[in-house]
Coordinates of C-alpha atoms in Angstrom, one line a residue:
Chain A
M1 CA 15.2 -62.0 -22.4
S2 CA 14.0 -63.6 -19.2
F3 CA 10.4 -63.4 -18.0
E4 CA 11.4 -60.8 -15.3
Q5 CA 13.2 -58.7 -17.7
K6 CA 10.2 -58.8 -20.1
L7 CA 7.9 -57.9 -17.3
L8 CA 10.1 -55.0 -16.3
E9 CA 10.4 -53.7 -19.8
N10 CA 6.6 -54.0 -20.1
V11 CA 6.1 -52.0 -16.9
L12 CA 8.5 -49.3 -18.1
Q13 CA 6.8 -49.1 -21.4
Q14 CA 3.3 -49.0 -20.0
I15 CA 3.8 -46.7 -17.0
S16 CA 2.0 -43.4 -17.4
M17 CA 5.0 -41.2 -17.0
G18 CA 7.8 -40.3 -19.3
I19 CA 11.0 -42.4 -18.9
V20 CA 14.1 -41.5 -20.7
I21 CA 17.7 -42.7 -20.2
L22 CA 20.5 -40.6 -21.6
D23 CA 24.3 -41.1 -21.7
Q24 CA 26.7 -38.3 -20.8
D25 CA 26.5 -37.0 -24.4
C26 CA 22.8 -36.7 -24.1
R27 CA 22.1 -39.6 -26.5
I28 CA 18.9 -41.5 -25.9
C29 CA 19.5 -45.0 -24.7
F30 CA 16.0 -45.8 -23.8
W31 CA 12.6 -44.2 -23.9
N32 CA 9.1 -45.5 -23.2
E33 CA 5.7 -45.3 -24.9
F34 CA 4.7 -42.2 -23.0
M35 CA 7.6 -40.3 -24.6
Q36 CA 7.0 -41.8 -28.0
I37 CA 3.3 -41.0 -28.1
N38 CA 3.7 -37.4 -26.8
S39 CA 6.7 -36.6 -29.0
G40 CA 5.5 -38.4 -32.1
E41 CA 9.1 -39.6 -32.6
A42 CA 9.2 -43.3 -33.3
N43 CA 12.9 -43.9 -33.8
A44 CA 14.5 -41.9 -31.0
I45 CA 17.0 -44.5 -29.8
D46 CA 20.7 -43.5 -30.3
K47 CA 19.6 -40.0 -31.4
S48 CA 20.8 -36.9 -29.5
I49 CA 18.0 -35.5 -27.3
F50 CA 18.7 -32.1 -28.9
D51 CA 17.9 -33.5 -32.4
V52 CA 14.6 -34.8 -31.2
F53 CA 13.8 -31.6 -29.2
P54 CA 15.5 -28.7 -31.0
D55 CA 13.9 -26.1 -28.8
L56 CA 15.3 -27.7 -25.6
P57 CA 17.5 -25.1 -23.8
R58 CA 20.8 -26.7 -24.6
S59 CA 23.2 -25.3 -22.0
W60 CA 20.8 -25.6 -19.2
F61 CA 19.9 -29.2 -20.1
K62 CA 23.5 -30.1 -20.6
K63 CA 24.3 -28.7 -17.1
K64 CA 21.5 -30.7 -15.6
I65 CA 22.9 -33.9 -17.0
D66 CA 26.4 -32.9 -16.0
T67 CA 25.1 -32.2 -12.5
V68 CA 23.8 -35.7 -12.2
Y69 CA 27.1 -37.1 -13.5
T70 CA 29.5 -35.1 -11.4
I71 CA 27.5 -34.7 -8.2
Q72 CA 26.2 -38.3 -8.5
N73 CA 23.0 -37.0 -7.1
M74 CA 19.4 -36.5 -8.2
A75 CA 18.3 -33.3 -9.8
F76 CA 14.8 -31.8 -10.2
T77 CA 12.7 -29.4 -12.2
D78 CA 9.5 -27.9 -10.8
W79 CA 6.6 -26.9 -13.1
K80 CA 6.2 -23.6 -11.2
K81 CA 9.7 -22.5 -12.1
R82 CA 9.9 -24.3 -15.5
P83 CA 6.6 -25.4 -16.8
Y84 CA 8.0 -28.2 -18.9
V85 CA 11.2 -29.9 -19.9
F86 CA 9.9 -31.4 -23.2
R87 CA 7.4 -29.5 -25.2
F88 CA 4.4 -31.9 -25.3
P89 CA 0.8 -31.0 -26.2
T90 CA -1.5 -30.6 -23.2
S91 CA -3.2 -33.7 -21.7
R92 CA -6.4 -31.7 -21.5
P93 CA -6.9 -30.6 -25.1
M94 CA -10.7 -30.0 -24.7
T95 CA -11.5 -28.7 -21.3
G96 CA -8.1 -27.3 -20.3
G97 CA -6.9 -23.7 -20.5
L98 CA -3.2 -24.5 -21.1
D99 CA -1.7 -25.5 -24.4
V100 CA 1.3 -27.5 -23.2
M101 CA 1.7 -30.4 -20.8
Y102 CA 3.1 -29.1 -17.5
Q103 CA 5.7 -31.4 -16.1
N104 CA 7.8 -32.2 -13.1
A105 CA 11.0 -34.0 -13.9
T106 CA 13.4 -36.0 -11.8
F107 CA 17.0 -36.7 -13.1
S108 CA 18.5 -39.7 -11.3
P109 CA 22.0 -41.2 -11.8
L110 CA 22.2 -44.8 -12.9
T111 CA 25.3 -46.4 -11.5
D112 CA 27.1 -49.7 -12.2
E113 CA 28.4 -52.1 -9.6
K114 CA 31.5 -49.9 -9.1
G115 CA 29.4 -46.9 -8.3
E116 CA 30.3 -45.1 -11.6
V117 CA 27.5 -43.2 -13.2
T118 CA 26.6 -44.8 -16.5
G119 CA 23.5 -42.9 -17.5
V120 CA 20.8 -40.4 -16.4
L121 CA 17.3 -41.6 -15.8
I122 CA 14.8 -38.8 -16.5
M123 CA 11.3 -39.3 -15.2
I124 CA 8.6 -36.9 -16.5
T125 CA 5.3 -36.6 -14.5
D126 CA 2.3 -35.0 -16.2
V127 CA 1.1 -32.3 -13.7
T128 CA -1.2 -30.4 -16.2
E129 CA -4.2 -31.1 -14.0
V130 CA -2.6 -29.8 -10.9
A131 CA -1.1 -26.9 -12.7
E132 CA -4.5 -25.9 -14.2
Q133 CA -6.0 -25.9 -10.7
T134 CA -3.2 -24.1 -9.1
L135 CA -3.1 -21.4 -11.7
Q136 CA -6.8 -21.0 -11.5
L137 CA -6.5 -20.7 -7.7
E138 CA -3.8 -18.2 -8.1
Q139 CA -5.9 -16.1 -10.5
L140 CA -8.8 -16.4 -8.1
T141 CA -6.6 -15.3 -5.2
A142 CA -5.3 -12.4 -7.2
R143 CA -8.9 -11.4 -8.1
L144 CA -10.0 -11.6 -4.5
E145 CA -7.1 -9.6 -3.4
H146 CA -7.9 -7.0 -6.1
E147 CA -11.5 -6.9 -5.0
K148 CA -10.4 -6.6 -1.4
Q149 CA -8.3 -3.6 -2.2
E150 CA -11.3 -2.0 -4.1
Q151 CA -13.5 -2.6 -1.1
K152 CA -10.9 -1.0 1.1
K153 CA -11.0 2.1 -1.1
L154 CA -14.8 2.1 -1.1
I155 CA -14.8 1.9 2.7
V156 CA -12.5 4.9 2.9
K157 CA -14.7 6.8 0.5
L158 CA -17.8 5.9 2.5
E159 CA -16.1 7.1 5.7
E160 CA -15.3 10.3 3.9
A161 CA -18.8 10.7 2.7
Q162 CA -20.1 10.1 6.2
N163 CA -17.8 12.6 7.7
Q164 CA -18.9 15.2 5.1
L165 CA -22.4 14.4 5.9
L166 CA -21.7 14.8 9.6
Q167 CA -20.1 18.2 8.9
S168 CA -22.9 19.4 6.8
E169 CA -25.4 18.2 9.5
K170 CA -23.4 20.2 12.0
M171 CA -23.4 23.2 9.7
A172 CA -27.2 22.8 9.3
A173 CA -27.6 22.6 13.0
I174 CA -25.5 25.7 13.5
G175 CA -27.5 27.4 10.8
Q176 CA -30.8 26.6 12.6
L177 CA -29.4 27.7 15.9
A178 CA -28.2 31.0 14.4
A179 CA -31.6 31.5 12.8
G180 CA -33.4 30.8 16.1
V181 CA -31.2 33.2 17.9
A182 CA -31.6 35.8 15.1
H183 CA -35.4 35.4 15.3
E184 CA -35.3 35.9 19.1
I185 CA -33.1 38.9 18.9
N186 CA -35.1 40.3 16.0
N187 CA -38.1 41.3 18.2
P188 CA -36.3 43.2 21.0
T189 CA -34.0 44.7 18.4
G190 CA -37.1 45.9 16.5
Y191 CA -38.6 47.8 19.4
V192 CA -35.3 49.1 20.6
Y193 CA -34.6 50.3 17.1
S194 CA -38.0 52.0 16.8
N195 CA -37.7 53.4 20.4
M196 CA -34.3 54.8 19.5
G197 CA -35.8 56.6 16.6
S198 CA -38.5 58.1 18.8
L199 CA -35.9 58.8 21.5
G200 CA -33.8 60.8 19.0
H201 CA -36.8 63.0 18.1
M202 CA -37.7 63.4 21.7
V203 CA -34.2 64.4 22.7
N204 CA -34.3 67.0 20.0
D205 CA -37.7 68.3 21.1
L206 CA -36.5 68.4 24.7
L207 CA -33.4 70.3 23.7
A208 CA -35.6 72.8 21.8
V209 CA -37.7 73.3 24.9
I210 CA -34.5 73.8 27.0
E211 CA -33.3 76.3 24.5
V212 CA -36.5 78.3 25.1
Y213 CA -36.0 78.1 28.8
E214 CA -32.4 79.3 28.4
Q215 CA -33.5 82.3 26.4
Q216 CA -36.2 83.2 29.0
F217 CA -33.7 82.6 31.8
E218 CA -31.5 85.5 30.6
K219 CA -34.4 87.8 31.5
V220 CA -34.6 86.7 35.1
G221 CA -33.3 89.3 37.5
D222 CA -33.3 87.4 40.8
A223 CA -29.6 86.8 41.6
A224 CA -30.5 83.9 44.0
V225 CA -32.4 82.0 41.2
R226 CA -29.6 82.6 38.7
D227 CA -27.0 81.4 41.2
A228 CA -29.0 78.2 42.0
V229 CA -29.6 77.4 38.3
N230 CA -25.9 78.1 37.2
K231 CA -24.7 76.1 40.2
A232 CA -26.8 73.1 39.1
K233 CA -25.7 73.6 35.5
E234 CA -22.1 73.5 36.5
E235 CA -22.6 70.6 38.9
Y236 CA -24.1 68.4 36.1
D237 CA -21.9 69.8 33.4
F238 CA -24.9 70.9 31.4
D239 CA -23.1 72.0 28.2
Y240 CA -21.4 68.7 27.9
L241 CA -24.6 66.8 28.7
K242 CA -26.4 68.7 25.9
E243 CA -23.7 67.8 23.4
D244 CA -23.2 64.2 24.5
L245 CA -26.9 63.3 24.7
V246 CA -27.2 63.8 20.9
T247 CA -24.0 61.9 20.2
L248 CA -25.0 59.0 22.4
V249 CA -28.4 58.7 20.9
N250 CA -26.9 58.8 17.4
E251 CA -24.3 56.2 18.2
S252 CA -26.9 54.0 19.8
K253 CA -29.1 54.3 16.7
D254 CA -26.1 53.4 14.6
G255 CA -25.3 50.4 16.9
I256 CA -28.8 49.1 16.9
E257 CA -29.0 49.5 13.1
R258 CA -25.9 47.3 12.8
V259 CA -27.4 44.7 15.2
K260 CA -30.5 44.8 13.0
R261 CA -28.5 44.2 9.8
I262 CA -26.5 41.4 11.3
V263 CA -29.6 39.7 12.5
Q264 CA -31.1 40.1 9.0
D265 CA -27.9 38.7 7.4
L266 CA -27.8 35.8 9.8
K267 CA -31.4 35.0 8.9
G268 CA -30.5 35.4 5.2
F269 CA -27.3 33.3 5.6
S270 CA -29.0 30.4 7.3
H271 CA -32.1 30.6 5.2
V272 CA -34.3 28.8 7.6
G273 CA -36.8 26.6 5.7
E274 CA -35.1 27.4 2.5
S275 CA -32.9 24.3 1.9
D276 CA -34.7 24.0 -1.4
W277 CA -33.4 24.8 -4.9
Q278 CA -34.2 28.5 -5.6
L279 CA -33.2 31.3 -7.8
A280 CA -30.8 33.3 -5.7
D281 CA -28.9 36.5 -6.1
L282 CA -25.3 35.4 -5.4
H283 CA -24.2 39.0 -4.7
N284 CA -26.7 39.3 -1.9
G285 CA -25.5 35.9 -0.5
M286 CA -21.9 37.0 -0.7
D287 CA -22.6 40.4 1.1
S288 CA -24.6 38.6 3.8
T289 CA -21.8 36.2 4.3
L290 CA -19.2 38.9 4.4
N291 CA -21.2 40.6 7.1
V292 CA -21.4 37.4 9.2
V293 CA -17.7 36.8 9.0
W294 CA -16.7 40.4 9.1
N295 CA -15.1 40.0 12.5
E296 CA -12.6 37.5 11.0
V297 CA -11.7 39.8 8.1
K298 CA -11.8 43.4 9.2
Y299 CA -8.4 43.6 11.0
K300 CA -6.6 41.5 8.3
A301 CA -7.7 42.5 4.9
E302 CA -9.2 45.1 2.7
V303 CA -12.0 43.6 0.7
Q304 CA -12.2 44.7 -2.9
K305 CA -15.4 43.8 -4.7
D306 CA -15.6 43.5 -8.5
Y307 CA -19.1 42.2 -9.1
G308 CA -20.0 41.5 -12.7
D309 CA -23.5 41.3 -14.2
I310 CA -24.8 37.9 -13.3
P311 CA -28.3 36.5 -13.4
R312 CA -30.0 34.8 -10.5
V313 CA -28.6 31.3 -10.1
Q314 CA -30.5 28.1 -9.3
C315 CA -29.0 26.8 -6.1
I316 CA -29.4 26.0 -2.5
A317 CA -28.5 29.4 -1.2
S318 CA -27.6 28.4 2.3
Q319 CA -25.1 25.9 1.0
I320 CA -23.6 28.2 -1.5
N321 CA -23.3 30.8 1.3
Q322 CA -21.4 28.2 3.3
V323 CA -19.0 27.8 0.5
F324 CA -18.5 31.6 0.3
M325 CA -17.9 31.6 4.1
N326 CA -15.3 28.9 3.9
L327 CA -13.4 30.7 1.1
I328 CA -13.5 34.1 2.8
V329 CA -12.4 32.7 6.2
N330 CA -9.6 30.7 4.5
A331 CA -8.5 33.8 2.6
A332 CA -8.4 35.8 5.8
H333 CA -6.5 33.0 7.6
A334 CA -3.9 32.9 4.8
I335 CA -3.1 36.5 5.3
E336 CA -0.6 36.8 8.1
K337 CA -0.6 40.6 8.8
Q338 CA -2.4 42.8 6.3
G339 CA -3.6 42.1 2.8
V340 CA -6.2 42.2 0.2
I341 CA -9.1 39.9 -0.5
K342 CA -10.6 40.4 -4.0
I343 CA -14.0 39.0 -4.8
S344 CA -15.1 39.1 -8.4
T345 CA -18.0 37.5 -10.3
G346 CA -19.0 37.1 -13.9
L347 CA -20.9 35.2 -16.5
Q348 CA -19.3 33.0 -19.1
G349 CA -21.8 31.1 -21.4
D350 CA -24.3 29.5 -19.0
M351 CA -21.9 29.3 -16.1
V352 CA -21.3 32.0 -13.5
F353 CA -18.0 32.3 -11.7
I354 CA -17.2 33.6 -8.2
R355 CA -13.6 34.2 -7.7
V356 CA -12.0 34.8 -4.3
S357 CA -8.3 35.8 -4.3
D358 CA -6.1 36.6 -1.4
S359 CA -2.7 38.1 -1.1
G360 CA -1.8 35.5 1.6
S361 CA 0.9 32.9 2.1
G362 CA -0.2 30.6 -0.8
I363 CA -0.3 26.8 -0.9
S364 CA 2.8 24.7 -1.7
T365 CA 2.5 22.4 -4.7
E366 CA 2.5 19.2 -2.7
N367 CA -0.4 20.4 -0.5
L368 CA -2.3 21.8 -3.5
N369 CA -3.3 18.3 -4.5
R370 CA -4.6 17.5 -1.1
I371 CA -6.6 20.6 0.0
F372 CA -9.9 19.0 -1.0
E373 CA -9.2 15.9 1.0
P374 CA -11.3 15.6 4.2
F375 CA -9.3 16.3 7.3
F376 CA -6.4 17.8 5.4
T377 CA -5.4 21.0 7.2
T378 CA -2.2 23.0 7.6
K379 CA -3.7 25.0 10.4
P380 CA -2.6 24.4 14.0
V381 CA -4.4 21.8 16.0
G382 CA -7.8 23.1 17.0
K383 CA -7.9 25.9 14.4
G384 CA -9.2 24.0 11.4
T385 CA -11.1 20.7 11.0
G386 CA -9.7 20.2 7.5
L387 CA -13.3 19.8 6.4
G388 CA -14.1 23.3 5.1
L389 CA -12.8 22.8 1.5
S390 CA -13.9 19.2 1.2
V391 CA -17.5 20.1 2.2
S392 CA -17.3 23.1 -0.2
Y393 CA -16.1 20.8 -2.9
S394 CA -18.9 18.4 -2.5
I395 CA -21.5 21.2 -2.3
V396 CA -20.2 22.7 -5.6
Q397 CA -20.2 19.2 -7.2
K398 CA -23.8 18.7 -6.0
H399 CA -24.6 21.9 -7.9
H400 CA -23.0 20.4 -11.0
G401 CA -20.3 23.1 -10.8
R402 CA -16.6 22.9 -10.3
M403 CA -13.9 24.4 -8.1
E404 CA -10.6 25.6 -9.4
V405 CA -7.6 26.7 -7.4
T406 CA -4.3 28.3 -8.4
S407 CA -1.7 29.3 -5.9
K408 CA 1.8 30.6 -5.7
P409 CA 3.6 30.2 -2.4
G410 CA 4.3 33.7 -1.0
E411 CA 2.0 35.5 -3.4
G412 CA -1.5 34.2 -2.7
T413 CA -4.2 31.9 -3.7
T414 CA -7.2 32.2 -6.0
F415 CA -10.3 30.0 -5.7
T416 CA -12.8 30.0 -8.5
I417 CA -16.3 28.5 -8.3
W418 CA -18.1 27.8 -11.5
L419 CA -21.9 27.2 -11.2
P420 CA -24.4 26.5 -13.9
V421 CA -27.2 29.1 -14.0
T422 CA -29.8 26.4 -14.2
Q423 CA -29.5 22.9 -12.9
P424 CA -30.1 19.8 -15.1
E425 CA -33.8 19.1 -14.7
E426 CA -34.1 15.7 -13.0
E427 CA -31.5 16.7 -10.4
A428 CA -33.1 19.9 -9.4
G429 CA -36.4 18.1 -9.0
E430 CA -35.0 15.5 -6.7
E431 CA -33.8 17.8 -4.0
Chain B
M1 CA 21.1 -33.4 22.6
F2 CA 24.5 -34.2 21.2
T3 CA 27.5 -34.3 23.5
R4 CA 30.6 -32.3 22.8
D5 CA 32.4 -35.4 21.4
Q6 CA 29.6 -36.3 19.2
L7 CA 29.4 -32.7 17.9
D8 CA 33.1 -32.8 17.2
A9 CA 32.8 -36.0 15.3
L10 CA 29.9 -34.7 13.3
Q11 CA 31.9 -31.5 12.6
E12 CA 34.6 -33.8 11.0
I13 CA 32.0 -35.7 9.0
F14 CA 30.6 -32.4 7.6
N15 CA 34.1 -31.1 6.8
I16 CA 34.7 -34.1 4.6
A17 CA 31.1 -34.1 3.2
M18 CA 31.1 -30.4 2.3
G19 CA 34.6 -30.7 0.9
Q20 CA 33.4 -33.3 -1.5
G21 CA 30.3 -31.1 -2.2
A22 CA 32.5 -28.1 -3.0
N23 CA 34.7 -30.3 -5.2
R24 CA 31.8 -31.5 -7.2
L25 CA 30.3 -28.0 -7.5
A26 CA 33.7 -26.8 -8.8
R27 CA 33.9 -29.5 -11.3
L28 CA 30.3 -28.8 -12.4
I29 CA 30.7 -25.1 -13.0
E30 CA 34.3 -25.4 -13.9
T31 CA 35.3 -22.6 -11.5
F32 CA 37.3 -22.4 -8.4
V33 CA 35.1 -22.8 -5.4
V34 CA 36.4 -21.9 -1.9
L35 CA 34.5 -23.3 1.0
S36 CA 34.9 -22.2 4.6
A37 CA 35.0 -25.0 7.2
P38 CA 31.4 -25.6 8.2
K39 CA 30.6 -24.6 11.7
L40 CA 28.2 -26.7 13.6
Y41 CA 25.6 -25.6 16.1
S42 CA 23.2 -27.9 17.9
L43 CA 19.8 -26.3 18.2
K44 CA 16.9 -27.6 20.3
S45 CA 14.5 -26.7 17.6
Q46 CA 14.2 -24.6 14.5
A47 CA 12.5 -21.9 16.6
D48 CA 15.6 -21.5 18.6
P49 CA 16.4 -17.8 19.1
E50 CA 20.0 -18.6 18.3
L51 CA 19.0 -19.0 14.7
S52 CA 17.5 -15.5 14.4
K53 CA 20.5 -14.1 16.3
R54 CA 22.9 -15.7 13.9
L55 CA 21.1 -14.7 10.7
G56 CA 20.1 -11.2 11.8
D57 CA 17.1 -9.4 10.4
T58 CA 18.2 -9.1 6.7
P59 CA 15.8 -10.4 4.1
I60 CA 16.6 -13.9 3.0
I61 CA 15.4 -16.6 0.6
A62 CA 14.8 -19.9 2.3
T63 CA 14.4 -23.2 0.5
R64 CA 13.7 -26.7 1.8
Q65 CA 14.3 -30.3 0.7
S66 CA 13.4 -33.5 2.4
F67 CA 15.5 -36.6 2.6
V68 CA 14.3 -40.1 3.3
G69 CA 16.1 -43.4 3.9
P70 CA 17.8 -44.5 7.1
L71 CA 18.1 -40.7 7.8
R72 CA 14.8 -38.9 7.7
G73 CA 14.4 -35.2 7.9
E74 CA 14.5 -31.9 6.1
V75 CA 17.1 -29.4 5.2
V76 CA 16.3 -25.7 5.3
I77 CA 18.8 -23.4 3.6
F78 CA 18.8 -19.6 4.1
F79 CA 20.4 -17.6 1.3
G80 CA 21.2 -13.9 1.2
M81 CA 19.1 -12.1 -1.3
N82 CA 21.8 -11.2 -3.7
G83 CA 24.8 -12.9 -5.3
A84 CA 22.7 -15.3 -7.4
N85 CA 23.0 -13.6 -10.7
E86 CA 26.6 -14.4 -11.5
L87 CA 26.1 -18.0 -10.3
A88 CA 23.1 -18.2 -12.8
E89 CA 25.5 -17.7 -15.7
L90 CA 27.9 -20.3 -14.4
M91 CA 25.1 -22.8 -14.1
G92 CA 24.0 -22.4 -17.7
Y93 CA 21.0 -20.2 -17.3
S94 CA 22.2 -17.3 -19.4
Q95 CA 21.0 -18.3 -22.8
D96 CA 17.8 -19.7 -21.5
G97 CA 15.1 -16.9 -21.8
G98 CA 12.5 -16.1 -19.3
D99 CA 12.2 -13.6 -16.5
A100 CA 15.1 -13.0 -14.1
Q101 CA 13.1 -13.8 -11.0
R102 CA 12.1 -17.3 -12.1
I103 CA 15.6 -18.0 -13.2
K104 CA 17.0 -16.9 -9.9
E105 CA 14.5 -19.1 -8.0
E106 CA 15.2 -22.1 -10.2
L107 CA 18.9 -21.6 -9.7
I108 CA 18.5 -21.3 -5.9
L109 CA 16.6 -24.6 -6.0
D110 CA 19.4 -26.2 -8.0
V111 CA 22.0 -25.0 -5.5
T112 CA 19.8 -26.3 -2.7
N113 CA 19.7 -29.7 -4.4
I114 CA 23.4 -29.8 -4.8
L115 CA 24.2 -28.7 -1.3
V116 CA 21.7 -31.0 0.3
G117 CA 22.8 -33.9 -1.8
A118 CA 26.4 -33.4 -1.0
C119 CA 25.7 -32.9 2.7
I120 CA 23.3 -35.8 3.3
T121 CA 25.1 -38.2 0.9
G122 CA 28.4 -37.4 2.7
L123 CA 26.8 -37.8 6.1
S124 CA 25.3 -41.2 5.0
Q125 CA 28.6 -42.4 3.5
Q126 CA 30.6 -41.4 6.6
L127 CA 28.1 -43.1 8.9
N128 CA 27.9 -46.1 6.7
F129 CA 24.2 -45.7 6.0
T130 CA 22.6 -46.8 2.8
K131 CA 21.7 -44.2 0.2
S132 CA 19.1 -41.6 0.9
S133 CA 16.4 -40.5 -1.6
F134 CA 15.4 -36.9 -2.0
S135 CA 12.2 -35.0 -2.7
T136 CA 12.0 -32.0 -5.0
P137 CA 13.4 -28.9 -3.4
G138 CA 11.0 -26.2 -2.8
L139 CA 10.9 -22.5 -2.0
L140 CA 9.9 -21.8 1.6
V141 CA 9.9 -18.0 1.8
E142 CA 11.4 -15.1 0.0
G143 CA 12.3 -11.6 1.0
K144 CA 11.5 -12.0 4.7
T145 CA 13.7 -12.1 7.7
V146 CA 14.4 -15.3 9.5
A147 CA 12.1 -14.5 12.3
E148 CA 9.3 -13.7 9.9
A149 CA 10.1 -16.8 7.9
L150 CA 9.9 -19.1 10.8
E151 CA 6.9 -17.4 12.3
N152 CA 4.2 -19.0 10.1
Q153 CA 5.9 -22.4 9.6
R154 CA 4.4 -25.3 11.5
L155 CA 7.7 -26.5 12.8
P156 CA 7.9 -29.0 15.6
Q157 CA 9.0 -27.2 18.7
D158 CA 10.8 -30.0 20.3
S159 CA 12.8 -31.7 17.5
E160 CA 16.6 -31.7 17.3
A161 CA 18.3 -29.7 14.7
L162 CA 21.8 -29.1 13.5
L163 CA 22.7 -25.7 12.2
V164 CA 25.5 -26.0 9.7
E165 CA 27.0 -22.7 8.7
I166 CA 28.9 -22.7 5.5
Q167 CA 30.2 -20.0 3.3
F168 CA 31.4 -20.5 -0.2
K169 CA 33.0 -18.2 -2.6
I170 CA 32.9 -18.7 -6.4
E171 CA 35.7 -16.7 -8.0
A172 CA 35.2 -13.1 -6.8
H173 CA 31.6 -13.6 -5.8
A174 CA 30.9 -14.4 -2.2
F175 CA 27.9 -16.6 -1.9
F176 CA 26.7 -17.1 1.6
C177 CA 24.2 -19.5 3.1
E178 CA 23.2 -21.3 6.2
L179 CA 22.1 -24.9 6.2
L180 CA 19.6 -26.0 8.9
I181 CA 19.7 -29.8 8.9
C182 CA 16.6 -31.0 10.8
I183 CA 16.7 -34.6 11.6
A184 CA 13.5 -36.3 12.6
N185 CA 13.3 -37.5 16.1
E186 CA 13.1 -41.2 15.1
S187 CA 16.4 -40.9 13.2
I188 CA 18.3 -39.1 16.0
A189 CA 19.1 -42.3 17.9
T190 CA 20.4 -43.8 14.6
V191 CA 22.8 -40.9 14.2
V192 CA 23.9 -41.0 17.8
T193 CA 24.6 -44.7 17.6
A194 CA 26.5 -44.4 14.4
V195 CA 28.6 -41.5 15.7
D196 CA 29.4 -43.4 18.9
K197 CA 30.5 -46.4 16.8
L198 CA 32.7 -44.2 14.8
L199 CA 34.2 -42.6 17.9
K200 CA 34.9 -46.0 19.4
G201 CA 36.7 -47.0 16.2
V202 CA 39.1 -44.0 16.4

């Protein structure tokens, strides 16, 4: 062996990559120290590569060798697609997270002077270090991506919460406005009401006096006087006047009584200064609410009440009334022409339920899952904000209750609110 | 840019080179391989709208491999998304376990290596260049359209490129791909000179 050959042999043995030369039958013609150390096989020369590495995928490896022979071209393997060609222990046994040596391999044809392929040179590069880092980076990227998605979801939730907050602020503002208006109307309504009462008595008294006049009038003999009075009576349609005066006064009394009740209910509904937890009679709340929204309901539905025996419930009454309002208005909207809205209440254990059923158009199954989503509405543009039920839902949740819905398209929908009679202590104290 | 004559000459060279490539591929997988005559297009750059027009907006897998030597450049190959599975069996991937996606990708890279090798080696032989060396083939993009694939690549906007359209059928399975051979600017002159020399010799 010449000096150059020795040097070359030495270089091949020492180089820190795997060098294997195979013939067409996959017999090992040469391999260097790197291969020997990592495989632990001392006498590999002339053995079949499949004997030395029994778990080598045979048909794939054979094809790779054939490729180099027939195409007379290089072939490659990439650790990303195939982590290793030869199963060697990892080059980072202590600090690494992988248990095998990741490898890139190059298969090169060795040709003689005639250009015929005489062997395949396999070069194995240890890329465990790079693989570790790349895999870690990939994990990190995946984790970041996951966190990003979570944050996206959170942002959506936050937006929803903010919108609900806006909506409840709006409702609170409307409530205050209504209360203000109710208060302003309350005084004039008060004295008109009391005046109407007096007026009623006075009209009756007046009519009694006139009755006496009438009786005395019969006795008057002067034809001129009788003519003048009868003429005046006819001209002003005295008989009708007499009848209508009483009716008008009674109707006005009735009217002002209704104004008074609505003002009272409006005050009750908005509960100015009562955004605190209190023990409230839900039946009162429901009746007030029904009065406030009566206009929406009266032409559409007959309201059937089936109130059970329920105790006073610890709640924020104005908010619960808002929930009632949403449910009643929705029920009325669901009824196209004429229908029935049933309202029933009851007590089960320490929970009360308020059930609002309508005989309306119902909700399709695909929409049923979405009705509590903010901004989800099937009403025409401008009719609904899509916030009513989502706000109701969050109010009920805040009260540690729950909301249930069942619906059959074409038959109607039933909403049931379950509320605990008393709130868990720490929560009620906070509000 | 190449002249008409130069393109014709290159067309012939690729005919021979790809014929050899198909022959080798057939011998390797021991199946009859039909190769259409490659069609050559000269592109001003990889971002040429012609490329998007030719490949349409169907999703593709694109691979790349570099070649160095007297010829320097890169080949980008666009494959259709399907048709790889049957080939996988022929290439000896069937008994080898692992997930289908990884096998498919490795196979595509193997085919890339074979095609690029045949193409560039053939070109070098015909032009009397010394042998080229190749880098490991790599996956460029997957499941995007050509336009999307090229969008985010930092491709030089002014380099010459040859689009070689080849179509090969293996038994009943049509396997379709486009080779984009991008020759680095400094090698273009070498190619032009060699082609001219060849033309004069005819």
